XYZ file of C-alpha atoms in Angstrom:
494
model
C 0.000 0.000 0.000
C 1.340 3.441 -0.864
C 1.788 5.596 2.243
C 1.401 9.384 2.123
C 1.839 12.096 4.681
C -1.065 14.373 5.702
C 0.640 17.253 3.919
C 0.560 15.275 0.675
C -3.202 14.863 1.024
C -3.572 18.564 1.665
C -1.698 19.433 -1.526
C -3.853 17.026 -3.510
C -7.035 18.613 -2.212
C -5.881 22.110 -3.106
C -4.650 21.311 -6.653
C -6.425 23.596 -9.191
C -9.302 21.980 -11.036
C -9.475 21.490 -14.760
C -7.505 18.311 -15.279
C -7.885 14.653 -14.397
C -6.005 12.978 -11.575
C -2.621 11.477 -12.365
C -1.586 8.005 -11.189
C -0.001 9.283 -8.001
C -3.135 11.214 -7.016
C -5.366 8.192 -7.676
C -3.107 5.993 -5.549
C -3.156 8.610 -2.838
C -6.942 8.851 -2.849
C -7.452 5.101 -2.766
C -5.021 4.731 0.142
C -6.837 7.207 2.381
C -9.604 4.861 3.616
C -7.028 2.142 4.277
C -4.737 4.555 6.121
C -7.638 5.825 8.231
C -8.724 2.280 9.023
C -5.170 1.419 10.043
C -4.913 4.523 12.237
C -8.167 3.722 14.024
C -7.023 0.142 14.449
C -3.838 0.880 16.386
C -5.557 3.644 18.388
C -8.233 1.158 19.464
C -5.485 -1.289 20.390
C -3.867 1.335 22.627
C -7.128 2.093 24.423
C -7.912 -1.596 24.843
C -4.463 -2.251 26.282
C -4.782 0.613 28.764
C -8.352 -0.313 29.708
C -7.568 -3.970 30.402
C -4.513 -3.089 32.493
C -6.489 -0.425 34.355
C -8.848 -3.153 35.562
C -6.243 -3.622 38.289
C -7.819 -0.534 39.831
C -11.111 -2.407 40.173
C -9.441 -4.709 42.713
C -8.434 -1.722 44.812
C -11.776 0.012 44.425
C -13.950 -3.019 45.032
C -12.168 -3.853 48.275
C -12.430 -0.238 49.441
C -16.143 -0.121 48.680
C -17.024 -3.527 50.075
C -15.444 -2.896 53.493
C -17.172 0.480 53.702
C -20.587 -1.140 53.383
C -19.782 -4.348 55.261
C -18.011 -2.944 58.300
C -21.194 -2.271 60.308
C -22.332 -5.877 59.857
C -18.845 -7.309 60.511
C -18.657 -5.216 63.663
C -21.933 -6.706 64.901
C -21.160 -10.318 63.928
C -17.765 -10.382 65.645
C -18.681 -7.843 68.389
C -15.756 -5.535 67.595
C -14.637 -2.311 69.272
C -13.825 0.841 67.273
C -10.128 -0.049 67.499
C -10.723 -3.607 66.267
C -12.842 -2.511 63.315
C -10.039 -0.085 62.481
C -7.626 -3.037 62.317
C -10.006 -4.983 60.040
C -10.364 -2.014 57.691
C -6.667 -1.074 57.700
C -5.352 -4.636 57.255
C -5.641 -4.186 53.487
C -3.583 -1.018 53.560
C -0.930 -2.746 55.685
C -0.776 -5.520 53.089
C -0.703 -2.970 50.280
C 2.258 -1.242 51.925
C 4.181 -4.532 52.006
C 3.058 -5.367 48.466
C 4.192 -1.997 47.141
C 7.611 -2.418 48.790
C 7.947 -5.953 47.442
C 7.081 -4.646 43.985
C 10.487 -2.968 43.897
C 12.114 -6.387 43.961
C 9.581 -7.851 41.528
C 10.065 -5.135 38.879
C 13.716 -6.149 38.516
C 12.821 -9.815 37.966
C 9.394 -10.008 36.345
C 7.735 -8.107 33.524
C 5.140 -5.461 34.381
C 2.568 -7.739 32.758
C 3.645 -10.737 34.865
C 3.339 -8.791 38.122
C -0.221 -7.718 37.307
C -1.152 -11.357 36.653
C 0.403 -12.298 39.994
C -1.647 -9.573 41.698
C -4.851 -11.024 40.252
C -4.070 -14.517 41.555
C -3.161 -13.284 45.044
C -6.350 -11.207 45.174
C -8.484 -14.236 44.341
C -6.893 -16.208 47.193
C -7.488 -13.384 49.670
C -11.095 -12.857 48.588
C -11.964 -16.534 49.054
C -10.294 -16.644 52.488
C -12.183 -13.540 53.611
C -15.511 -14.919 52.440
C -15.161 -18.103 54.527
C -13.484 -16.544 57.598
C -15.011 -17.760 60.863
C -12.915 -15.566 63.150
C -11.794 -11.975 63.082
C -8.147 -13.114 63.039
C -8.650 -15.064 59.812
C -10.563 -12.137 58.321
C -7.712 -9.758 59.142
C -5.189 -12.173 57.626
C -7.279 -12.556 54.472
C -7.574 -8.817 54.089
C -3.802 -8.518 54.482
C -3.415 -10.960 51.558
C -5.867 -8.883 49.517
C -3.733 -5.871 50.378
C -0.620 -7.530 48.955
C -2.412 -7.851 45.625
C -3.638 -4.263 45.774
C -0.080 -3.101 46.494
C 1.255 -4.997 43.471
C -1.465 -3.667 41.170
C -1.393 -0.047 42.356
C 2.363 0.106 41.842
C 2.722 -1.679 38.513
C -0.479 -0.916 36.575
C 0.120 2.873 36.226
C 3.773 2.102 35.465
C 2.803 -0.364 32.730
C 0.230 1.949 31.146
C 2.595 4.941 31.110
C 5.207 2.858 29.299
C 2.956 1.528 26.529
C 0.725 4.477 25.600
C 1.576 7.549 23.450
C 2.763 10.685 25.243
C -0.183 12.781 24.052
C -2.713 10.423 25.672
C -0.668 9.260 28.656
C -2.536 11.326 31.253
C -6.027 10.189 30.306
C -4.971 6.569 29.852
C -3.179 6.343 33.203
C -6.220 8.065 34.713
C -8.214 5.038 33.550
C -6.669 3.336 36.589
C -8.421 5.831 38.873
C -11.635 5.422 36.862
C -11.371 1.668 37.453
C -10.912 2.313 41.191
C -14.090 4.383 41.286
C -15.910 1.755 39.214
C -14.822 -0.885 41.713
C -16.022 1.235 44.632
C -19.384 1.847 42.962
C -19.758 -1.834 42.076
C -19.096 -2.801 45.689
C -21.600 -0.240 46.959
C -24.250 -1.628 44.623
C -23.511 -5.219 45.655
C -23.599 -4.172 49.316
C -27.005 -2.550 48.853
C -28.348 -5.583 46.963
C -27.118 -8.218 49.426
C -28.055 -6.340 52.618
C -26.218 -8.010 55.523
C -24.689 -10.854 53.470
C -21.201 -9.420 53.606
C -19.582 -12.802 52.831
C -21.202 -12.804 49.380
C -19.764 -9.355 48.730
C -16.288 -10.622 49.604
C -16.607 -13.762 47.485
C -17.681 -11.782 44.425
C -14.395 -9.867 44.589
C -12.783 -12.864 42.878
C -14.734 -12.121 39.675
C -12.949 -8.884 38.583
C -9.613 -10.422 39.614
C -10.242 -13.385 37.318
C -11.166 -11.087 34.442
C -7.981 -9.082 34.992
C -5.839 -12.224 34.882
C -7.454 -13.402 31.642
C -7.137 -9.953 30.058
C -3.437 -9.635 30.871
C -2.735 -12.904 29.054
C -3.244 -11.170 25.694
C -1.562 -7.809 26.382
C 1.983 -6.997 25.185
C 4.995 -6.372 27.391
C 6.166 -2.821 28.074
C 8.594 -1.676 25.324
C 10.759 0.023 27.932
C 10.988 -3.189 29.952
C 11.895 -5.096 26.792
C 14.685 -2.632 25.970
C 16.001 -2.931 29.518
C 16.156 -6.688 28.881
C 18.057 -6.161 25.621
C 15.125 -7.071 23.344
C 15.053 -4.006 21.080
C 13.316 -5.903 18.257
C 10.598 -7.011 20.661
C 10.129 -3.421 21.812
C 9.882 -2.280 18.192
C 7.212 -4.924 17.515
C 5.154 -3.705 20.485
C 5.415 -0.092 19.378
C 4.303 -1.097 15.886
C 1.199 -2.641 17.470
C 0.413 0.465 19.545
C 1.625 3.284 17.245
C 1.546 4.047 13.544
C 4.418 1.832 12.271
C 4.886 4.065 9.220
C 5.282 7.274 11.240
C 8.905 8.361 11.819
C 7.951 9.331 15.388
C 7.532 5.646 16.244
C 11.139 4.774 15.484
C 12.264 8.013 17.123
C 10.440 7.005 20.307
C 12.182 3.633 20.275
C 15.570 5.284 19.847
C 14.838 7.661 22.751
C 14.071 4.653 24.945
C 17.244 2.856 23.843
C 19.335 5.979 24.466
C 17.805 6.516 27.915
C 18.459 2.895 28.892
C 22.072 3.063 27.690
C 22.693 6.318 29.539
C 21.161 4.940 32.730
C 23.390 1.877 32.535
C 26.404 4.171 32.490
C 25.325 5.682 35.804
C 25.555 2.799 38.312
C 26.165 5.253 41.132
C 22.631 6.604 40.696
C 20.902 3.474 41.977
C 17.909 3.611 44.296
C 20.249 2.715 47.151
C 21.942 6.089 46.729
C 18.642 7.953 46.613
C 19.105 9.679 49.955
C 22.478 11.131 48.913
C 21.820 11.734 45.207
C 20.428 15.271 44.665
C 18.525 14.086 41.590
C 16.814 11.040 43.092
C 16.222 12.784 46.423
C 14.460 15.709 44.731
C 12.210 13.429 42.726
C 11.399 11.135 45.649
C 10.423 14.083 47.849
C 7.851 15.152 45.267
C 6.556 11.636 44.606
C 6.318 10.722 48.281
C 4.710 14.032 49.171
C 2.023 13.627 46.522
C 1.220 10.141 47.823
C 0.976 11.257 51.446
C -1.211 14.265 50.718
C -3.551 12.218 48.527
C -4.261 10.025 51.546
C -4.210 12.312 54.599
C -6.459 15.098 53.313
C -9.672 13.151 53.896
C -10.516 10.782 51.062
C -10.225 7.593 53.105
C -12.271 8.934 55.970
C -15.129 9.334 53.494
C -14.657 6.218 51.346
C -13.976 3.823 54.232
C -16.134 5.410 56.908
C -18.982 7.217 55.138
C -21.626 5.064 56.945
C -19.970 5.852 60.290
C -19.892 9.587 59.559
C -23.518 9.559 58.430
C -24.530 7.674 61.562
C -22.855 10.441 63.581
C -25.212 12.965 61.931
C -28.274 10.835 62.780
C -28.775 8.888 59.536
C -30.114 5.340 59.879
C -28.387 2.269 58.404
C -30.491 2.159 55.241
C -30.178 5.896 54.601
C -26.425 5.692 55.193
C -26.096 2.825 52.699
C -28.056 4.686 50.023
C -26.152 7.921 50.592
C -22.874 6.029 50.413
C -23.987 4.543 47.079
C -24.662 8.091 45.890
C -21.148 9.106 46.894
C -19.767 6.169 44.917
C -21.812 7.142 41.869
C -20.594 10.735 42.004
C -16.999 9.553 42.377
C -17.331 7.436 39.230
C -19.123 10.073 37.124
C -16.746 12.875 38.142
C -13.765 10.711 37.220
C -15.247 10.125 33.761
C -15.579 13.893 33.345
C -11.965 14.309 34.461
C -10.799 12.099 31.596
C -12.055 14.747 29.166
C -9.531 17.379 30.311
C -6.665 15.389 31.845
C -4.481 15.956 28.772
C -5.769 19.455 28.028
C -5.038 21.299 31.281
C -1.806 21.319 33.250
C -1.578 18.629 35.938
C -0.311 21.128 38.493
C -3.191 23.565 37.970
C -5.723 20.783 38.394
C -4.101 19.544 41.614
C -4.117 23.045 43.098
C -7.719 23.780 42.112
C -8.974 20.434 43.383
C -7.210 20.788 46.731
C -8.764 24.206 47.318
C -12.190 22.563 47.078
C -11.139 19.569 49.181
C -9.733 21.668 52.028
C -12.723 24.012 51.951
C -15.361 21.282 52.187
C -13.404 19.472 54.919
C -13.269 22.736 56.916
C -17.056 23.094 56.598
C -17.559 19.557 57.917
C -15.367 20.470 60.908
C -17.554 23.540 61.531
C -20.706 21.408 61.299
C -19.390 19.035 63.962
C -18.342 22.006 66.112
C -21.898 23.367 65.975
C -23.076 19.847 66.909
C -26.697 20.274 65.855
C -27.676 17.805 63.137
C -31.419 18.192 63.449
C -31.574 20.835 60.738
C -29.408 22.563 58.161
C -26.035 21.309 59.408
C -26.939 17.719 58.663
C -27.419 18.640 55.014
C -24.321 20.865 54.990
C -22.338 17.813 56.083
C -23.867 15.629 53.371
C -23.314 18.331 50.740
C -19.667 18.675 51.793
C -19.121 14.911 51.652
C -20.354 14.946 48.052
C -18.425 18.146 47.291
C -15.175 16.719 48.620
C -15.609 13.565 46.515
C -16.269 15.627 43.374
C -13.174 17.792 43.915
C -11.012 14.755 44.676
C -12.252 12.774 41.683
C -11.421 15.494 39.158
C -7.975 16.210 40.602
C -6.044 14.220 43.208
C -7.938 10.994 42.542
C -6.194 10.469 39.209
C -3.498 13.093 39.725
C -1.283 11.049 42.025
C -1.344 7.953 39.816
C -0.584 9.966 36.668
C 2.205 11.978 38.281
C 3.725 8.878 39.905
C 3.823 7.179 36.501
C 5.501 10.209 34.886
C 7.992 11.835 37.237
C 10.421 8.982 37.910
C 13.389 8.477 35.536
C 13.832 5.069 33.948
C 16.913 4.175 35.996
C 14.894 4.173 39.243
C 11.355 4.017 37.873
C 10.271 0.654 39.258
C 12.001 1.069 42.615
C 10.956 4.705 43.110
C 7.311 4.018 42.319
C 7.508 1.166 44.814
C 8.892 3.461 47.520
C 6.426 6.256 46.759
C 3.451 3.907 46.748
C 4.639 2.227 49.948
C 4.704 5.548 51.754
C 1.299 6.365 50.274
C -0.090 3.095 51.594
C 1.547 3.793 54.950
C -0.361 7.077 55.140
C -3.527 5.250 54.054
C -2.949 2.663 56.795
C -2.458 5.303 59.486
C -5.591 7.233 58.527
C -7.840 4.178 58.139
C -6.602 2.714 61.452
C -6.744 5.896 63.508
C -9.847 7.636 62.149
C -12.502 5.650 64.074
C -10.369 5.842 67.222
C -9.801 9.607 66.920
C -13.439 10.237 66.016
C -14.494 8.505 69.247
C -11.791 10.134 71.388
C -11.654 13.665 69.963
C -14.988 14.182 68.230
C -15.633 15.262 64.669
C -14.576 18.929 64.779
C -10.884 18.424 65.690
C -10.497 15.426 63.354
C -11.985 17.088 60.278
C -10.229 20.356 61.147
C -6.921 18.460 61.141
C -7.707 17.023 57.701
C -8.509 20.513 56.389
C -5.140 21.690 57.741
C -3.406 18.889 55.842
C -5.159 20.196 52.734
C -3.625 23.650 53.225
C -0.173 22.046 53.538
C -0.838 20.092 50.333
C -1.600 23.342 48.518
C 1.713 24.867 49.596
C 3.627 21.712 48.660
C 2.085 21.523 45.192
C 2.632 25.208 44.503
C 6.296 25.141 45.528
C 7.612 21.751 44.418
C 5.440 19.893 41.907
C 6.507 20.307 38.241
C 4.308 20.322 35.156
C 4.545 17.101 33.125
C 1.709 17.406 30.618
C 2.766 16.903 26.989
C 6.316 15.767 27.788
C 7.799 12.373 27.019
C 9.145 10.363 29.943
C 12.650 11.036 28.655
C 12.006 14.801 28.459
C 10.727 14.770 32.044
C 13.952 13.073 33.137
C 16.006 15.744 31.363
C 14.015 18.450 33.188
C 14.742 16.835 36.556
C 18.436 16.693 35.723
C 18.456 20.399 34.897
C 16.709 21.200 38.182
C 19.217 19.129 40.166
C 22.211 20.469 38.242
C 23.078 16.973 37.043
C 24.596 16.395 33.593
C 21.800 15.758 31.084
C 21.756 12.859 28.701
C 23.117 13.378 25.219
C-alpha cells in the first residue's frame, strides 16, 4: 500500500481543477480509507491495552467499597470495638504497603505484565479466604493478603500503562486506573445494597474482577521500555508497531529515545535507588513523589470512602439511609472521574491539583464547623452531606487520578520501578495510618478536631504543590527526566 503524509493529502485537495487525476493522485486517494482504518485500528489497540490493564484498579476500588458497606455488619457479627474494626479495615492497607515495597524487587525480575497477573491470583486467594473466615483473626489475615495484591497492582499498573501508551494520551490513559478504582467502589456499593447483611457474598464476588484481569493480561503486550532494559530491542519495536503508527517516523524516534535513555542509565551505576538519599537528583524526585502520595491520603478521602456510613450515623442517619447515601457518593466519584478524563491531557496537571485541593480543604473545613456546631437536626446535617459529596467531586477530578498519573511520569527510567515502589509504599503507609486511627480519633476527639486536622493537611498540600510539583503534561518520559536533571544540576543525557 502506498503511504502518504497528511501534507501530501492537503496538496492534492488544493490542486487547481481542470484536469484529471494522475496516477499518483489516484493511488493517494485510494489509500486514504485504508490509512484511516489502520490509524483507528492501532488507536483502538492502545485504548484496549490501557483499559484492560487499568482493571487492576477495580481490585483496589472493590475492596475499598465492600469494606465500607460491610463494616457495620462485621462489627456486629464479631462484636468488635472501634479499634478492632479499624484493624479490620486497615489490614488491606498494611498488606498494600508490604506489596508496594515488594514490587520494587519484583520489577527487577518479572515483567510489568507478569506482576499484574500475579496480583490477580493473590487477590483471588485473599477474597476466598475472607468470604469463609469464621474468626476476626482469619478475616484480618485474608484482608492482608488482599492488600498484597492491591499493592502490586497499584504500583505496577500505572507504570505499565505509562510505558505503553503515546505521550499525548498518557494522562487520560493512566487516569483510567483511577476510573477503574471508582468503578470498583461503585460496584461494591451496589452489591452491598443488593445483598443487605450478606457481607460474605460481597467478599466472594471480589474474585470475579480479579479473574477477568488475569485473563485480560494474558493477551496484552509487554512494556517496550521493559523489553529494551532486557536487551530485546526488536521485541520493543514490535510492540510499538502494534500500539503506534508503524509508518510514522515518530515511532522509530520514540524507540531510539528509549534505547538511548536505557544506555545512559546503565552508564550511571552510582545513581541506583540505594543512593537515593544522597543523590540530589533522586532525592528531589522522591520528595515530590512521596509528598504527593501522602497528601492524597491524609487530606480526607479515606475517611469518606472507608467510613462514610460511620460519619452519616454520627449525623443521625439510619443504616439504610447511610447505605443509600454512600452509594450516591460512589456514583458521584465514578461520574466525576469520567468527566476528568475529558480534560486530563488538556489542562496542566499542576493547575488541576491546586484547584482540586482548594475545594477539598474548603469542604473538609465546613464539615469540621458542622461538627463544632453539633446540631444535626436541621441545616447542618445537610451541609455535612453536601460537603461529603463536594469533597468527593473535587477529589475525583484532581487528586484521585493526579497522584497515579504523576507517579507514573515523574520517575526516571533508571529508578522508575524502585521509586514508584517506595512512593506507593509511603502512600499506603499514610492510608494505613488514617484508616486505622480515624474511628479511634473520632471517638476520642470528636468530629470537629479530626476534620479540622484534615482541612489543615489540605492547606499544607496546597503549599507543597505550589512550591515543588513540576508540570509534566505533553512531555515524554525522557524529556521529564532531562528536566529533573536540569533542576538538580546533574549532567543531562546526550
